[in-house]
Amino acid sequence: NLLIRIEDVNDNHPRFGLDEYRRVVREGDAVFEPALFIKATDADGPLQGGGKVFYTIKTINTDATVFQIDPISGEITMTKPVRVEDTENGRYDLVIRATDQGKPEPLHGDVKV
């Protein structure tokens, strides 16, 4: 008998459902209607995190703390009402990062919002 065991390696970066997420809000809005969820999947197996990803805001084009992201669900929420004056062009540009739980090094993917 010959037994060959293949070990899963962390060779898949998280992938987002869309290439870019967009949402239009009015000045003064303090919530997204409907809610804004960012979704990424990871194709690696159970020994490499089982497909779980965690979300963070990598960059944003303002010093104002306006948005936060739930690290597990990927829901982006507003921490205060949005203002045109917060950004140079009246538009918020975020980059959201999804990081997998692979070993030895987690992999990540980024998407613009």
CSV table of N, CA and C in Angstrom, one decimal:
chain,number,residue,atom,x,y,z
A,1,ASN,N,0.8,-1.2,0.0
A,1,ASN,CA,0.0,0.0,0.0
A,1,ASN,C,0.9,1.2,0.0
A,2,LEU,N,0.4,2.2,-0.7
A,2,LEU,CA,1.1,3.5,-0.8
A,2,LEU,C,0.1,4.6,-0.4
A,3,LEU,N,0.4,5.4,0.6
A,3,LEU,CA,-0.4,6.5,1.0
A,3,LEU,C,0.3,7.8,0.7
A,4,ILE,N,-0.4,8.6,0.0
A,4,ILE,CA,0.2,9.9,-0.4
A,4,ILE,C,-0.8,11.0,0.2
A,5,ARG,N,-0.3,11.8,1.0
A,5,ARG,CA,-1.1,12.9,1.6
A,5,ARG,C,-0.6,14.2,1.0
A,6,ILE,N,-1.6,15.0,0.6
A,6,ILE,CA,-1.3,16.3,0.0
A,6,ILE,C,-1.7,17.3,1.0
A,7,GLU,N,-0.8,18.2,1.4
A,7,GLU,CA,-1.1,19.2,2.3
A,7,GLU,C,-1.5,20.5,1.6
A,8,ASP,N,-2.5,21.1,2.0
A,8,ASP,CA,-3.0,22.4,1.4
A,8,ASP,C,-2.0,23.5,1.8
A,9,VAL,N,-1.7,24.4,0.8
A,9,VAL,CA,-0.8,25.5,1.1
A,9,VAL,C,-1.7,26.8,0.9
A,10,ASN,N,-1.3,27.8,1.4
A,10,ASN,CA,-2.0,29.1,1.3
A,10,ASN,C,-1.6,29.8,0.0
A,11,ASP,N,-2.2,29.4,-1.1
A,11,ASP,CA,-1.9,29.9,-2.4
A,11,ASP,C,-3.0,30.7,-3.1
A,12,ASN,N,-4.0,31.0,-2.4
A,12,ASN,CA,-5.1,31.8,-2.9
A,12,ASN,C,-5.3,33.1,-2.2
A,13,HIS,N,-5.3,34.2,-2.9
A,13,HIS,CA,-5.5,35.5,-2.3
A,13,HIS,C,-7.1,35.6,-2.1
A,14,PRO,N,-7.5,36.3,-1.1
A,14,PRO,CA,-9.0,36.6,-1.1
A,14,PRO,C,-9.4,37.4,-2.3
A,15,ARG,N,-10.6,37.0,-2.8
A,15,ARG,CA,-11.1,37.7,-4.0
A,15,ARG,C,-12.5,38.3,-3.7
A,16,PHE,N,-12.7,39.5,-4.2
A,16,PHE,CA,-13.9,40.3,-3.9
A,16,PHE,C,-14.9,39.9,-4.9
A,17,GLY,N,-16.2,40.1,-4.5
A,17,GLY,CA,-17.3,39.8,-5.4
A,17,GLY,C,-17.4,40.8,-6.6
A,18,LEU,N,-16.9,42.0,-6.4
A,18,LEU,CA,-16.9,43.1,-7.4
A,18,LEU,C,-15.5,43.6,-7.5
A,19,ASP,N,-15.3,44.2,-8.7
A,19,ASP,CA,-14.0,44.9,-8.9
A,19,ASP,C,-13.9,46.2,-8.2
A,20,GLU,N,-15.0,46.8,-8.0
A,20,GLU,CA,-15.1,48.1,-7.3
A,20,GLU,C,-16.5,48.2,-6.7
A,21,TYR,N,-16.6,48.8,-5.5
A,21,TYR,CA,-17.9,49.1,-4.9
A,21,TYR,C,-18.1,50.6,-4.9
A,22,ARG,N,-19.4,51.0,-5.2
A,22,ARG,CA,-19.7,52.4,-5.3
A,22,ARG,C,-21.1,52.6,-4.5
A,23,ARG,N,-21.1,53.8,-3.9
A,23,ARG,CA,-22.4,54.1,-3.3
A,23,ARG,C,-22.5,55.7,-3.3
A,24,VAL,N,-23.6,56.2,-3.6
A,24,VAL,CA,-23.9,57.6,-3.6
A,24,VAL,C,-24.6,57.9,-2.3
A,25,VAL,N,-24.1,58.9,-1.5
A,25,VAL,CA,-24.8,59.4,-0.3
A,25,VAL,C,-24.9,60.9,-0.4
A,26,ARG,N,-25.8,61.4,0.3
A,26,ARG,CA,-26.0,62.9,0.4
A,26,ARG,C,-25.3,63.5,1.6
A,27,GLU,N,-24.9,64.7,1.4
A,27,GLU,CA,-24.2,65.4,2.5
A,27,GLU,C,-25.1,65.4,3.8
A,28,GLY,N,-24.5,65.0,4.9
A,28,GLY,CA,-25.3,64.9,6.1
A,28,GLY,C,-25.8,63.5,6.4
A,29,ASP,N,-25.8,62.6,5.5
A,29,ASP,CA,-26.2,61.2,5.7
A,29,ASP,C,-25.3,60.6,6.8
A,30,ALA,N,-25.8,59.8,7.7
A,30,ALA,CA,-25.0,59.1,8.7
A,30,ALA,C,-25.2,57.6,8.7
A,31,VAL,N,-26.0,57.1,7.7
A,31,VAL,CA,-26.1,55.6,7.6
A,31,VAL,C,-26.2,55.3,6.1
A,32,PHE,N,-25.8,54.1,5.7
A,32,PHE,CA,-26.0,53.7,4.4
A,32,PHE,C,-27.4,53.0,4.3
A,33,GLU,N,-28.2,53.4,3.3
A,33,GLU,CA,-29.4,52.8,3.0
A,33,GLU,C,-29.5,52.3,1.6
A,34,PRO,N,-29.5,51.0,1.3
A,34,PRO,CA,-29.4,49.9,2.2
A,34,PRO,C,-27.9,49.8,2.8
A,35,ALA,N,-27.8,48.9,3.7
A,35,ALA,CA,-26.5,48.7,4.3
A,35,ALA,C,-25.4,48.3,3.2
A,36,LEU,N,-24.2,48.7,3.5
A,36,LEU,CA,-23.1,48.5,2.5
A,36,LEU,C,-22.2,47.4,3.1
A,37,PHE,N,-22.2,46.2,2.4
A,37,PHE,CA,-21.3,45.1,2.8
A,37,PHE,C,-20.3,44.8,1.7
A,38,ILE,N,-19.1,44.6,2.1
A,38,ILE,CA,-18.0,44.2,1.2
A,38,ILE,C,-17.8,42.7,1.4
A,39,LYS,N,-17.7,42.0,0.3
A,39,LYS,CA,-17.6,40.5,0.4
A,39,LYS,C,-16.4,40.0,-0.3
A,40,ALA,N,-15.6,39.2,0.3
A,40,ALA,CA,-14.5,38.5,-0.3
A,40,ALA,C,-14.5,37.0,0.1
A,41,THR,N,-14.0,36.2,-0.8
A,41,THR,CA,-13.9,34.8,-0.5
A,41,THR,C,-12.5,34.3,-0.6
A,42,ASP,N,-12.2,33.2,0.0
A,42,ASP,CA,-10.8,32.6,0.0
A,42,ASP,C,-11.0,31.2,-0.3
A,43,ALA,N,-10.3,30.7,-1.4
A,43,ALA,CA,-10.5,29.3,-1.9
A,43,ALA,C,-9.7,28.3,-1.1
A,44,ASP,N,-8.8,28.7,-0.2
A,44,ASP,CA,-8.0,27.8,0.5
A,44,ASP,C,-8.8,26.9,1.5
A,45,GLY,N,-8.3,25.7,1.8
A,45,GLY,CA,-9.0,24.7,2.6
A,45,GLY,C,-8.9,25.0,4.1
A,46,PRO,N,-9.4,24.0,4.8
A,46,PRO,CA,-9.6,24.1,6.3
A,46,PRO,C,-8.2,24.3,7.0
A,47,LEU,N,-7.2,23.8,6.5
A,47,LEU,CA,-5.9,24.0,7.2
A,47,LEU,C,-5.3,25.3,6.9
A,48,GLN,N,-5.9,26.1,6.0
A,48,GLN,CA,-5.4,27.4,5.7
A,48,GLN,C,-6.4,28.5,6.0
A,49,GLY,N,-7.1,28.3,7.1
A,49,GLY,CA,-8.1,29.3,7.5
A,49,GLY,C,-9.5,29.0,7.1
A,50,GLY,N,-9.7,27.9,6.3
A,50,GLY,CA,-11.1,27.5,6.0
A,50,GLY,C,-11.9,28.5,5.2
A,51,GLY,N,-11.3,29.4,4.5
A,51,GLY,CA,-12.0,30.4,3.7
A,51,GLY,C,-12.4,31.7,4.5
A,52,LYS,N,-12.0,31.8,5.8
A,52,LYS,CA,-12.3,32.9,6.6
A,52,LYS,C,-11.4,34.1,6.2
A,53,VAL,N,-12.0,35.3,6.0
A,53,VAL,CA,-11.3,36.5,5.8
A,53,VAL,C,-11.7,37.6,6.8
A,54,PHE,N,-10.8,38.5,7.0
A,54,PHE,CA,-11.0,39.6,8.0
A,54,PHE,C,-10.8,40.9,7.2
A,55,TYR,N,-11.6,41.9,7.5
A,55,TYR,CA,-11.6,43.1,6.7
A,55,TYR,C,-11.1,44.3,7.5
A,56,THR,N,-10.3,45.2,6.8
A,56,THR,CA,-9.8,46.4,7.4
A,56,THR,C,-9.9,47.5,6.4
A,57,ILE,N,-9.9,48.8,6.8
A,57,ILE,CA,-9.8,49.9,5.9
A,57,ILE,C,-8.3,50.1,5.8
A,58,LYS,N,-7.8,49.9,4.6
A,58,LYS,CA,-6.3,50.1,4.3
A,58,LYS,C,-6.0,51.6,4.2
A,59,THR,N,-6.7,52.3,3.3
A,59,THR,CA,-6.5,53.7,3.1
A,59,THR,C,-7.8,54.4,2.9
A,60,ILE,N,-7.8,55.7,3.2
A,60,ILE,CA,-9.0,56.6,2.9
A,60,ILE,C,-8.4,58.0,2.6
A,61,ASN,N,-9.0,58.7,1.8
A,61,ASN,CA,-8.5,60.0,1.3
A,61,ASN,C,-8.9,61.2,2.2
A,62,THR,N,-9.1,61.0,3.5
A,62,THR,CA,-9.4,62.0,4.4
A,62,THR,C,-8.8,61.7,5.8
A,63,ASP,N,-8.5,62.8,6.6
A,63,ASP,CA,-8.1,62.6,7.9
A,63,ASP,C,-9.2,62.4,8.9
A,64,ALA,N,-10.4,62.8,8.4
A,64,ALA,CA,-11.6,62.6,9.2
A,64,ALA,C,-12.0,61.2,9.4
A,65,THR,N,-12.4,60.8,10.6
A,65,THR,CA,-12.8,59.4,10.9
A,65,THR,C,-14.3,59.4,10.6
A,66,VAL,N,-14.6,58.9,9.4
A,66,VAL,CA,-16.0,58.9,9.0
A,66,VAL,C,-16.6,57.5,8.9
A,67,PHE,N,-15.7,56.5,8.5
A,67,PHE,CA,-16.1,55.2,8.3
A,67,PHE,C,-15.4,54.1,9.2
A,68,GLN,N,-16.1,53.0,9.4
A,68,GLN,CA,-15.5,51.9,10.0
A,68,GLN,C,-16.0,50.6,9.3
A,69,ILE,N,-15.3,49.6,9.5
A,69,ILE,CA,-15.7,48.3,8.8
A,69,ILE,C,-15.7,47.2,9.9
A,70,ASP,N,-16.7,46.4,9.9
A,70,ASP,CA,-16.8,45.3,10.8
A,70,ASP,C,-15.8,44.2,10.2
A,71,PRO,N,-14.8,43.8,11.0
A,71,PRO,CA,-13.8,42.9,10.5
A,71,PRO,C,-14.3,41.5,10.1
A,72,ILE,N,-15.4,41.1,10.6
A,72,ILE,CA,-15.9,39.8,10.3
A,72,ILE,C,-17.0,39.9,9.2
A,73,SER,N,-17.9,40.8,9.3
A,73,SER,CA,-19.1,40.8,8.3
A,73,SER,C,-18.7,41.6,7.1
A,74,GLY,N,-17.8,42.5,7.2
A,74,GLY,CA,-17.4,43.4,6.0
A,74,GLY,C,-18.4,44.6,5.9
A,75,GLU,N,-19.3,44.8,6.8
A,75,GLU,CA,-20.2,45.9,6.7
A,75,GLU,C,-19.4,47.3,7.0
A,76,ILE,N,-19.6,48.2,6.1
A,76,ILE,CA,-19.0,49.5,6.3
A,76,ILE,C,-20.1,50.4,6.8
A,77,THR,N,-19.8,51.1,7.9
A,77,THR,CA,-20.8,52.0,8.5
A,77,THR,C,-20.1,53.4,8.7
A,78,MET,N,-21.0,54.4,8.9
A,78,MET,CA,-20.5,55.7,9.1
A,78,MET,C,-20.4,56.0,10.6
A,79,THR,N,-19.4,56.7,11.0
A,79,THR,CA,-19.2,57.0,12.4
A,79,THR,C,-19.7,58.4,12.7
A,80,LYS,N,-20.0,59.2,11.7
A,80,LYS,CA,-20.5,60.5,11.8
A,80,LYS,C,-21.1,60.9,10.4
A,81,PRO,N,-21.9,61.9,10.3
A,81,PRO,CA,-22.4,62.3,9.0
A,81,PRO,C,-21.3,62.7,8.0
A,82,VAL,N,-21.5,62.4,6.8
A,82,VAL,CA,-20.5,62.7,5.7
A,82,VAL,C,-20.6,64.2,5.4
A,83,ARG,N,-19.5,64.8,5.0
A,83,ARG,CA,-19.4,66.2,4.6
A,83,ARG,C,-18.6,66.4,3.4
A,84,VAL,N,-19.0,67.2,2.5
A,84,VAL,CA,-18.3,67.5,1.3
A,84,VAL,C,-16.9,68.1,1.6
A,85,GLU,N,-16.8,68.8,2.6
A,85,GLU,CA,-15.5,69.5,3.0
A,85,GLU,C,-14.4,68.5,3.5
A,86,ASP,N,-14.8,67.2,3.8
A,86,ASP,CA,-13.9,66.2,4.3
A,86,ASP,C,-12.8,65.8,3.3
A,87,THR,N,-13.1,66.0,2.0
A,87,THR,CA,-12.2,65.5,1.0
A,87,THR,C,-12.0,66.6,0.0
A,88,GLU,N,-10.9,66.5,-0.7
A,88,GLU,CA,-10.5,67.6,-1.7
A,88,GLU,C,-11.5,67.7,-2.8
A,89,ASN,N,-12.1,66.5,-3.3
A,89,ASN,CA,-13.0,66.5,-4.4
A,89,ASN,C,-14.4,66.2,-4.1
A,90,GLY,N,-14.8,66.2,-2.8
A,90,GLY,CA,-16.1,65.9,-2.4
A,90,GLY,C,-16.5,64.4,-2.5
A,91,ARG,N,-15.5,63.6,-2.6
A,91,ARG,CA,-15.7,62.1,-2.8
A,91,ARG,C,-14.8,61.4,-1.8
A,92,TYR,N,-15.3,60.4,-1.1
A,92,TYR,CA,-14.5,59.5,-0.3
A,92,TYR,C,-14.0,58.4,-1.1
A,93,ASP,N,-12.7,58.1,-1.0
A,93,ASP,CA,-12.1,57.0,-1.7
A,93,ASP,C,-11.4,56.1,-0.7
A,94,LEU,N,-12.0,54.9,-0.5
A,94,LEU,CA,-11.4,54.0,0.4
A,94,LEU,C,-10.8,52.8,-0.3
A,95,VAL,N,-9.8,52.2,0.3
A,95,VAL,CA,-9.3,50.9,-0.1
A,95,VAL,C,-9.6,49.9,1.1
A,96,ILE,N,-10.3,48.8,0.8
A,96,ILE,CA,-10.6,47.8,1.8
A,96,ILE,C,-9.7,46.6,1.6
A,97,ARG,N,-9.2,46.1,2.6
A,97,ARG,CA,-8.3,44.9,2.5
A,97,ARG,C,-9.0,43.7,3.2
A,98,ALA,N,-9.0,42.6,2.5
A,98,ALA,CA,-9.4,41.3,3.0
A,98,ALA,C,-8.2,40.5,3.2
A,99,THR,N,-8.0,39.9,4.4
A,99,THR,CA,-6.8,39.1,4.7
A,99,THR,C,-7.3,37.7,5.2
A,100,ASP,N,-6.7,36.7,4.6
A,100,ASP,CA,-7.1,35.3,4.9
A,100,ASP,C,-6.3,34.9,6.2
A,101,GLN,N,-6.5,33.7,6.6
A,101,GLN,CA,-5.9,33.2,7.8
A,101,GLN,C,-4.9,32.1,7.6
A,102,GLY,N,-4.3,32.1,6.3
A,102,GLY,CA,-3.3,31.1,5.9
A,102,GLY,C,-2.0,31.2,6.7
A,103,LYS,N,-1.3,30.1,6.6
A,103,LYS,CA,0.0,30.0,7.3
A,103,LYS,C,1.0,29.5,6.2
A,104,PRO,N,2.3,29.9,6.3
A,104,PRO,CA,2.9,30.7,7.4
A,104,PRO,C,2.6,32.2,7.3
A,105,GLU,N,2.3,32.7,6.1
A,105,GLU,CA,1.9,34.1,5.9
A,105,GLU,C,0.5,34.3,5.4
A,106,PRO,N,-0.3,35.1,6.0
A,106,PRO,CA,-1.6,35.4,5.5
A,106,PRO,C,-1.5,36.1,4.1
A,107,LEU,N,-2.4,35.9,3.2
A,107,LEU,CA,-2.5,36.6,2.0
A,107,LEU,C,-3.7,37.6,2.0
A,108,HIS,N,-3.6,38.6,1.2
A,108,HIS,CA,-4.7,39.6,1.2
A,108,HIS,C,-5.0,40.0,-0.2
A,109,GLY,N,-6.2,40.7,-0.3
A,109,GLY,CA,-6.7,41.3,-1.6
A,109,GLY,C,-7.2,42.7,-1.2
A,110,ASP,N,-7.2,43.6,-2.1
A,110,ASP,CA,-7.7,44.9,-1.9
A,110,ASP,C,-8.8,45.3,-2.9
A,111,VAL,N,-9.7,46.2,-2.5
A,111,VAL,CA,-10.7,46.6,-3.5
A,111,VAL,C,-11.0,48.1,-3.1
A,112,LYS,N,-11.3,48.9,-4.2
A,112,LYS,CA,-11.7,50.3,-4.0
A,112,LYS,C,-13.2,50.4,-3.7
A,113,VAL,N,-13.5,51.4,-2.8
A,113,VAL,CA,-14.8,51.7,-2.5
A,113,VAL,C,-15.0,53.2,-2.7
